[in-house]
Amino acid sequence: MEATAIHKIGQIGVPVKDLERAVDFYQNDLGLQLLFQNKNMAFFECCGLRLMLSLPENETFAHPSSVIYFQVTHIKSAYEDMLKKGAAFVSEPHLIAKMGQTETWMAFFNDTEGNTHALMSEVEV
């Protein structure tokens, strides 16, 4: 592989307004493993990808993030579990696309910091 070629995503940064509130959401509602935390940042493990929550260094970074798609095996069960924990869903699980024998399902939700993310599941039919 070429030395300058991108070969994977190493970390995703998500700006937050209230770090403690966000850590609680990502750890307890999403069930991600907290790796470590300091007064401005928290890092989570997500299946080989590191997720960083951080208080913005300045106004340039004080905005909602890109959508993170969290892949799950059983989207309806994951959706119900997160609803019970108080997650704020924008949509119920629904079919997005069918490609051959594979259906892609998604359910969008908001975290406590105003960022929109999604559960996604690819199902063989």
Backbone as a chain_set.jsonl record, in Angstrom:
{"seq": "MEATAIHKIGQIGVPVKDLERAVDFYQNDLGLQLLFQNKNMAFFECCGLRLMLSLPENETFAHPSSVIYFQVTHIKSAYEDMLKKGAAFVSEPHLIAKMGQTETWMAFFNDTEGNTHALMSEVEV", "coords": {"N": [[0.84, -1.179, 0.0], [0.485, 2.218, -0.772], [2.391, 4.752, 0.875], [1.071, 7.139, 1.478], [-1.606, 6.59, 1.197], [-4.947, 6.396, 2.342], [-6.085, 4.02, 4.623], [-7.847, 3.234, 6.605], [-10.285, 4.4, 8.979], [-9.156, 5.986, 11.774], [-10.003, 7.397, 14.013], [-12.891, 9.096, 15.187], [-14.056, 12.285, 15.773], [-16.294, 13.901, 17.937], [-17.936, 16.825, 18.572], [-18.945, 18.19, 21.708], [-21.23, 19.701, 24.081], [-21.623, 19.407, 26.792], [-19.623, 17.525, 28.553], [-19.765, 15.484, 30.574], [-22.496, 14.734, 30.495], [-22.632, 13.813, 27.852], [-20.768, 11.683, 27.924], [-22.11, 9.936, 29.656], [-24.342, 9.293, 28.021], [-23.134, 8.053, 25.704], [-21.759, 5.957, 26.918], [-23.665, 4.606, 28.579], [-26.252, 4.598, 27.265], [-25.63, 3.95, 24.57], [-23.824, 1.93, 25.045], [-21.043, 1.836, 24.681], [-17.54, 1.208, 25.256], [-15.779, 3.016, 27.605], [-12.624, 4.312, 27.232], [-10.706, 6.186, 28.255], [-10.672, 9.348, 30.011], [-10.429, 12.917, 30.268], [-10.503, 16.317, 31.519], [-11.445, 17.675, 29.271], [-11.925, 15.876, 27.193], [-13.13, 12.631, 26.072], [-12.61, 9.208, 25.406], [-13.731, 6.488, 23.477], [-14.061, 2.979, 22.785], [-14.98, 1.392, 19.839], [-15.488, -1.251, 18.333], [-12.838, -1.489, 17.18], [-12.537, 1.061, 16.255], [-11.793, 4.308, 17.31], [-13.629, 6.583, 19.199], [-13.878, 9.953, 19.823], [-15.003, 12.212, 22.159], [-15.291, 15.642, 22.549], [-14.874, 18.807, 24.154], [-15.287, 21.782, 22.388], [-12.366, 23.413, 21.135], [-12.403, 25.995, 20.221], [-14.696, 28.406, 18.724], [-14.78, 27.609, 16.051], [-14.971, 24.856, 16.047], [-17.353, 24.373, 17.316], [-19.966, 22.966, 16.654], [-22.626, 20.768, 15.491], [-21.772, 17.343, 14.689], [-20.648, 15.197, 11.937], [-22.725, 12.543, 10.649], [-22.669, 9.556, 12.439], [-22.714, 6.184, 11.761], [-23.828, 3.536, 13.438], [-23.302, 0.223, 13.337], [-25.471, -2.518, 13.73], [-26.651, -5.822, 14.528], [-29.333, -6.663, 14.861], [-31.574, -4.471, 14.205], [-34.149, -3.637, 15.051], [-34.379, -4.66, 17.657], [-32.193, -3.363, 18.886], [-33.018, -0.724, 18.606], [-35.388, -0.719, 20.198], [-34.222, -1.29, 22.702], [-32.571, 0.964, 23.095], [-34.553, 2.945, 23.115], [-35.874, 2.34, 25.515], [-33.919, 3.147, 27.263], [-34.047, 5.819, 27.027], [-33.228, 7.172, 24.716], [-33.406, 9.602, 22.097], [-35.09, 9.217, 19.338], [-35.232, 10.062, 15.88], [-36.398, 8.782, 13.856], [-38.129, 5.681, 13.274], [-36.856, 2.285, 12.864], [-36.241, 1.731, 9.452], [-36.475, 0.711, 6.004], [-33.885, 1.508, 3.852], [-32.481, 0.93, 1.495], [-32.413, -1.597, -1.05], [-30.258, -3.94, -2.225], [-29.713, -6.273, -4.434], [-29.714, -9.229, -2.692], [-29.543, -8.014, -0.245], [-30.73, -5.964, 2.308], [-30.684, -2.644, 3.499], [-31.133, -1.165, 6.535], [-32.117, 1.606, 8.599], [-32.153, 3.71, 11.532], [-32.56, 6.816, 12.783], [-31.161, 8.913, 15.338], [-30.846, 11.353, 17.987], [-28.064, 12.527, 19.833], [-27.201, 13.611, 23.164], [-26.073, 16.051, 22.706], [-26.994, 17.324, 20.475], [-26.188, 16.199, 18.094], [-26.816, 14.241, 15.203], [-27.127, 10.814, 14.71], [-27.016, 7.361, 13.572], [-28.504, 4.107, 13.791], [-27.618, 1.235, 12.015], [-28.319, -1.543, 9.887], [-27.506, -4.338, 7.977], [-29.193, -6.637, 6.166], [-29.518, -9.91, 5.063], [-31.743, -11.168, 2.699]], "CA": [[0.0, 0.0, 0.0], [1.224, 3.481, -0.854], [2.568, 5.355, 2.203], [0.142, 8.238, 1.708], [-2.982, 6.152, 0.974], [-5.783, 6.171, 3.53], [-6.48, 2.622, 4.646], [-8.945, 3.031, 7.544], [-10.561, 5.528, 9.868], [-8.544, 5.702, 13.069], [-10.727, 8.051, 15.102], [-13.916, 10.066, 14.825], [-14.25, 13.266, 16.829], [-17.639, 14.441, 18.043], [-17.963, 17.953, 19.505], [-20.017, 18.127, 22.714], [-21.411, 20.908, 24.89], [-21.535, 18.98, 28.189], [-18.867, 16.282, 28.445], [-20.292, 14.446, 31.483], [-23.786, 14.284, 29.95], [-22.342, 13.05, 26.642], [-20.129, 10.422, 28.338], [-23.184, 9.085, 30.169], [-25.119, 8.817, 26.877], [-22.37, 7.129, 24.865], [-21.399, 4.78, 27.708], [-24.813, 3.867, 29.101], [-27.318, 4.392, 26.286], [-25.091, 3.232, 23.41], [-23.083, 0.756, 25.513], [-19.652, 1.837, 24.244], [-16.55, 1.1, 26.326], [-14.973, 4.205, 27.86], [-11.202, 3.988, 27.35], [-10.177, 7.129, 29.237], [-11.301, 10.656, 29.976], [-9.848, 14.008, 31.045], [-11.516, 17.361, 31.713], [-11.929, 18.189, 27.987], [-12.131, 14.831, 26.194], [-13.366, 11.247, 26.477], [-12.358, 8.311, 24.284], [-14.467, 5.227, 23.543], [-13.735, 1.905, 21.845], [-16.152, 0.953, 19.081], [-15.129, -2.294, 17.372], [-11.612, -1.163, 16.479], [-12.534, 2.481, 15.91], [-11.816, 5.14, 18.51], [-14.544, 7.711, 19.146], [-13.453, 10.98, 20.76], [-15.918, 13.295, 22.482], [-14.456, 16.733, 23.054], [-15.36, 20.177, 24.239], [-14.614, 22.509, 21.31], [-11.243, 24.287, 21.507], [-12.848, 27.361, 19.918], [-15.977, 28.446, 18.005], [-14.661, 26.905, 14.776], [-15.347, 23.456, 16.245], [-18.572, 24.316, 18.125], [-21.112, 22.668, 15.796], [-22.907, 19.33, 15.445], [-20.818, 16.577, 13.887], [-21.139, 14.345, 10.863], [-23.51, 11.405, 11.118], [-21.963, 8.296, 12.671], [-23.616, 5.057, 11.56], [-23.449, 2.441, 14.32], [-23.848, -1.003, 12.762], [-26.003, -3.504, 14.666], [-27.154, -7.021, 13.855], [-30.8, -6.652, 14.928], [-31.871, -3.055, 14.378], [-35.382, -3.41, 15.82], [-34.065, -4.926, 19.068], [-31.313, -2.283, 19.346], [-33.884, 0.449, 18.677], [-36.232, -0.866, 21.394], [-33.348, -1.198, 23.874], [-32.178, 2.367, 23.272], [-35.757, 3.696, 23.503], [-36.082, 2.086, 26.949], [-32.89, 3.9, 27.991], [-34.338, 7.238, 26.888], [-32.665, 7.782, 23.512], [-34.347, 10.402, 21.317], [-35.04, 8.814, 17.933], [-35.848, 10.911, 14.877], [-37.179, 7.867, 13.023], [-38.121, 4.256, 13.606], [-36.095, 1.532, 11.857], [-36.918, 1.684, 8.163], [-35.685, 0.26, 4.866], [-33.256, 2.585, 3.088], [-32.147, 0.456, 0.151], [-32.295, -3.041, -1.269], [-29.295, -4.199, -3.286], [-29.678, -7.72, -4.579], [-30.306, -9.944, -1.562], [-29.207, -7.3, 0.987], [-31.504, -4.78, 2.663], [-30.042, -1.744, 4.454], [-32.113, -0.528, 7.412], [-31.551, 2.633, 9.481], [-32.991, 4.447, 12.477], [-31.773, 7.976, 13.18], [-31.394, 9.403, 16.692], [-30.03, 12.488, 18.427], [-27.394, 12.354, 21.117], [-27.537, 14.671, 24.106], [-25.387, 17.275, 22.32], [-27.567, 17.848, 19.24], [-25.651, 15.502, 16.929], [-27.662, 13.172, 14.68], [-26.425, 9.589, 14.338], [-27.963, 6.334, 13.137], [-28.264, 2.672, 13.863], [-27.801, 0.646, 10.687], [-28.228, -2.992, 9.835], [-27.587, -4.909, 6.637], [-29.863, -7.914, 6.36], [-29.651, -10.776, 3.899], [-33.134, -11.643, 2.565]], "C": [[0.885, 1.242, 0.0], [1.251, 4.158, 0.513], [1.567, 6.458, 2.496], [-1.323, 7.846, 1.539], [-3.717, 5.951, 2.3], [-6.243, 4.727, 3.506], [-7.526, 2.296, 5.704], [-9.179, 4.323, 8.305], [-10.018, 5.162, 11.228], [-9.311, 6.269, 14.239], [-11.768, 8.976, 14.509], [-14.091, 10.982, 16.017], [-15.658, 13.827, 16.781], [-17.609, 15.607, 19.03], [-19.157, 17.838, 20.453], [-20.082, 19.443, 23.473], [-21.219, 20.609, 26.371], [-20.889, 17.598, 28.201], [-19.442, 15.182, 29.332], [-21.605, 13.878, 30.968], [-23.559, 13.407, 28.73], [-21.701, 11.699, 26.973], [-21.185, 9.452, 28.85], [-23.992, 8.484, 29.021], [-24.363, 7.752, 26.088], [-21.997, 5.851, 25.624], [-22.63, 3.953, 28.088], [-25.911, 3.617, 28.087], [-26.835, 3.622, 25.062], [-24.297, 1.991, 23.796], [-21.65, 0.687, 25.035], [-18.714, 1.815, 25.446], [-15.73, 2.378, 26.43], [-13.527, 3.775, 28.059], [-10.537, 4.874, 28.389], [-10.819, 8.485, 29.011], [-10.448, 11.656, 30.742], [-10.885, 15.121, 31.111], [-12.113, 17.892, 30.406], [-12.311, 17.135, 26.96], [-12.44, 13.489, 26.837], [-13.218, 10.382, 25.226], [-13.062, 6.976, 24.524], [-13.941, 4.265, 22.491], [-15.031, 1.485, 21.166], [-15.69, 0.008, 17.97], [-13.91, -1.917, 16.52], [-11.509, 0.285, 16.027], [-12.617, 3.287, 17.197], [-12.723, 6.337, 18.265], [-14.137, 8.706, 20.223], [-14.562, 12.009, 20.922], [-15.061, 14.421, 23.029], [-15.225, 18.041, 23.13], [-14.615, 20.956, 23.171], [-13.502, 23.422, 21.838], [-11.597, 25.747, 21.281], [-14.135, 27.274, 19.097], [-15.952, 27.72, 16.662], [-15.169, 25.475, 14.885], [-16.647, 23.29, 17.023], [-19.805, 24.161, 17.24], [-21.403, 21.174, 15.844], [-21.982, 18.624, 14.451], [-21.461, 15.918, 12.676], [-21.935, 13.2, 11.469], [-22.594, 10.2, 11.285], [-23.004, 7.188, 12.562], [-23.1, 3.883, 12.38], [-24.117, 1.169, 13.805], [-24.259, -1.971, 13.862], [-26.537, -4.686, 13.874], [-28.677, -6.996, 13.762], [-31.276, -5.235, 15.24], [-33.123, -2.816, 15.22], [-35.157, -3.645, 17.308], [-33.191, -3.811, 19.644], [-32.108, -0.997, 19.527], [-34.74, 0.409, 19.951], [-35.409, -0.711, 22.671], [-32.952, 0.255, 24.143], [-33.368, 3.242, 23.659], [-36.012, 3.559, 25.0], [-35.104, 2.879, 27.804], [-33.064, 5.41, 27.828], [-33.765, 7.915, 25.666], [-33.764, 8.475, 22.71], [-34.202, 10.068, 19.833], [-35.795, 9.802, 17.062], [-36.752, 10.058, 13.992], [-37.105, 6.455, 13.586], [-37.253, 3.535, 12.578], [-36.899, 1.437, 10.56], [-35.928, 1.292, 7.066], [-35.18, 1.468, 4.082], [-33.013, 2.153, 1.646], [-32.131, -1.061, 0.126], [-31.385, -3.228, -2.471], [-29.133, -5.709, -3.394], [-30.409, -8.381, -3.432], [-30.051, -9.26, -0.218], [-30.083, -6.061, 1.155], [-30.706, -3.962, 3.681], [-31.132, -0.991, 5.199], [-31.409, 0.502, 8.286], [-32.627, 3.197, 10.399], [-32.132, 5.586, 13.015], [-32.161, 8.449, 14.578], [-30.488, 10.594, 16.966], [-29.337, 12.116, 19.718], [-27.75, 13.559, 21.997], [-26.951, 16.025, 23.72], [-25.902, 17.874, 21.013], [-27.012, 17.231, 17.97], [-26.627, 14.408, 16.512], [-26.781, 12.015, 14.252], [-27.464, 8.558, 13.925], [-27.514, 4.951, 13.545], [-28.438, 2.182, 12.441], [-27.603, -0.858, 10.75], [-28.364, -3.428, 8.379], [-28.053, -6.345, 6.772], [-29.932, -8.666, 5.038], [-31.079, -11.309, 3.859], [-33.257, -12.712, 1.528]], "O": [[1.903, 1.298, 0.69], [0.252, 4.145, 1.232], [1.242, 6.692, 3.66], [-2.203, 8.688, 1.719], [-3.165, 5.403, 3.254], [-6.737, 4.251, 2.484], [-8.052, 1.183, 5.709], [-8.35, 5.232, 8.269], [-10.385, 4.126, 11.782], [-9.287, 5.707, 15.334], [-11.553, 9.572, 13.453], [-14.254, 10.517, 17.145], [-16.157, 14.186, 15.715], [-17.292, 15.41, 20.203], [-20.246, 17.435, 20.044], [-19.115, 20.204, 23.505], [-20.715, 21.446, 27.119], [-21.547, 16.606, 27.89], [-19.592, 14.049, 28.875], [-21.808, 12.664, 31.0], [-24.212, 12.375, 28.577], [-22.05, 10.684, 26.37], [-21.156, 8.269, 28.511], [-24.298, 7.292, 29.042], [-24.894, 6.671, 25.832], [-21.93, 4.777, 25.026], [-22.629, 2.732, 27.932], [-26.459, 2.515, 28.047], [-27.538, 2.741, 24.566], [-24.111, 1.095, 22.973], [-21.077, -0.401, 24.981], [-19.041, 2.332, 26.514], [-15.067, 2.781, 25.474], [-13.229, 2.973, 28.944], [-9.878, 4.378, 29.302], [-11.425, 8.742, 27.971], [-9.819, 11.307, 31.741], [-12.048, 14.885, 30.785], [-13.183, 18.501, 30.428], [-12.952, 17.455, 25.959], [-12.071, 13.232, 27.982], [-13.641, 10.766, 24.136], [-13.002, 6.41, 25.615], [-13.44, 4.677, 21.444], [-16.046, 1.252, 21.822], [-15.523, 0.414, 16.82], [-13.946, -2.015, 15.294], [-10.488, 0.687, 15.47], [-13.423, 2.98, 18.075], [-12.602, 7.021, 17.249], [-14.058, 8.353, 21.4], [-15.01, 12.608, 19.945], [-14.2, 14.191, 23.879], [-16.09, 18.34, 22.306], [-13.399, 20.801, 23.055], [-13.67, 24.108, 22.846], [-11.168, 26.627, 22.026], [-14.609, 26.175, 18.809], [-16.992, 27.265, 16.186], [-15.731, 24.938, 13.93], [-17.012, 22.163, 17.359], [-20.593, 25.095, 17.089], [-20.525, 20.387, 16.199], [-21.48, 19.231, 13.504], [-22.657, 16.066, 12.427], [-21.828, 12.923, 12.663], [-21.832, 9.861, 10.379], [-24.054, 7.251, 13.201], [-22.063, 3.302, 12.06], [-25.342, 1.047, 13.831], [-23.505, -2.217, 14.804], [-26.84, -4.561, 12.687], [-29.243, -7.276, 12.705], [-31.369, -4.848, 16.405], [-33.153, -1.884, 16.023], [-35.69, -2.906, 18.136], [-33.421, -3.363, 20.767], [-31.894, -0.262, 20.491], [-34.804, 1.391, 20.691], [-35.855, -0.066, 23.62], [-32.996, 0.716, 25.283], [-33.216, 4.179, 24.443], [-36.328, 4.539, 25.674], [-35.418, 3.242, 28.937], [-32.318, 6.19, 28.419], [-33.81, 9.142, 25.582], [-34.9, 8.003, 22.65], [-33.305, 10.572, 19.158], [-36.85, 10.313, 17.441], [-37.743, 10.543, 13.447], [-36.155, 6.087, 14.277], [-36.941, 4.102, 11.531], [-38.084, 1.105, 10.573], [-34.722, 1.509, 7.181], [-35.958, 2.34, 3.698], [-33.294, 2.893, 0.703], [-31.873, -1.719, 1.134], [-31.671, -2.761, -3.573], [-28.497, -6.341, -2.551], [-31.594, -8.125, -3.217], [-30.308, -9.846, 0.833], [-30.166, -5.218, 0.261], [-30.122, -4.518, 4.612], [-31.942, -0.281, 4.604], [-30.256, 0.313, 8.674], [-33.82, 3.168, 10.099], [-31.094, 5.346, 13.632], [-33.33, 8.399, 14.96], [-29.496, 10.814, 16.27], [-29.923, 11.477, 20.592], [-28.526, 14.422, 21.587], [-27.287, 17.04, 24.33], [-25.317, 18.826, 20.495], [-27.329, 17.692, 16.874], [-27.199, 13.725, 17.362], [-25.807, 12.202, 13.523], [-28.661, 8.846, 13.928], [-26.322, 4.657, 13.634], [-29.318, 2.662, 11.726], [-26.826, -1.372, 11.556], [-29.229, -2.944, 7.649], [-27.395, -7.168, 7.408], [-30.354, -8.116, 4.02], [-31.576, -11.838, 4.853], [-34.353, -13.219, 1.291]]}, "num_chains": 1, "name": "protein.A"}
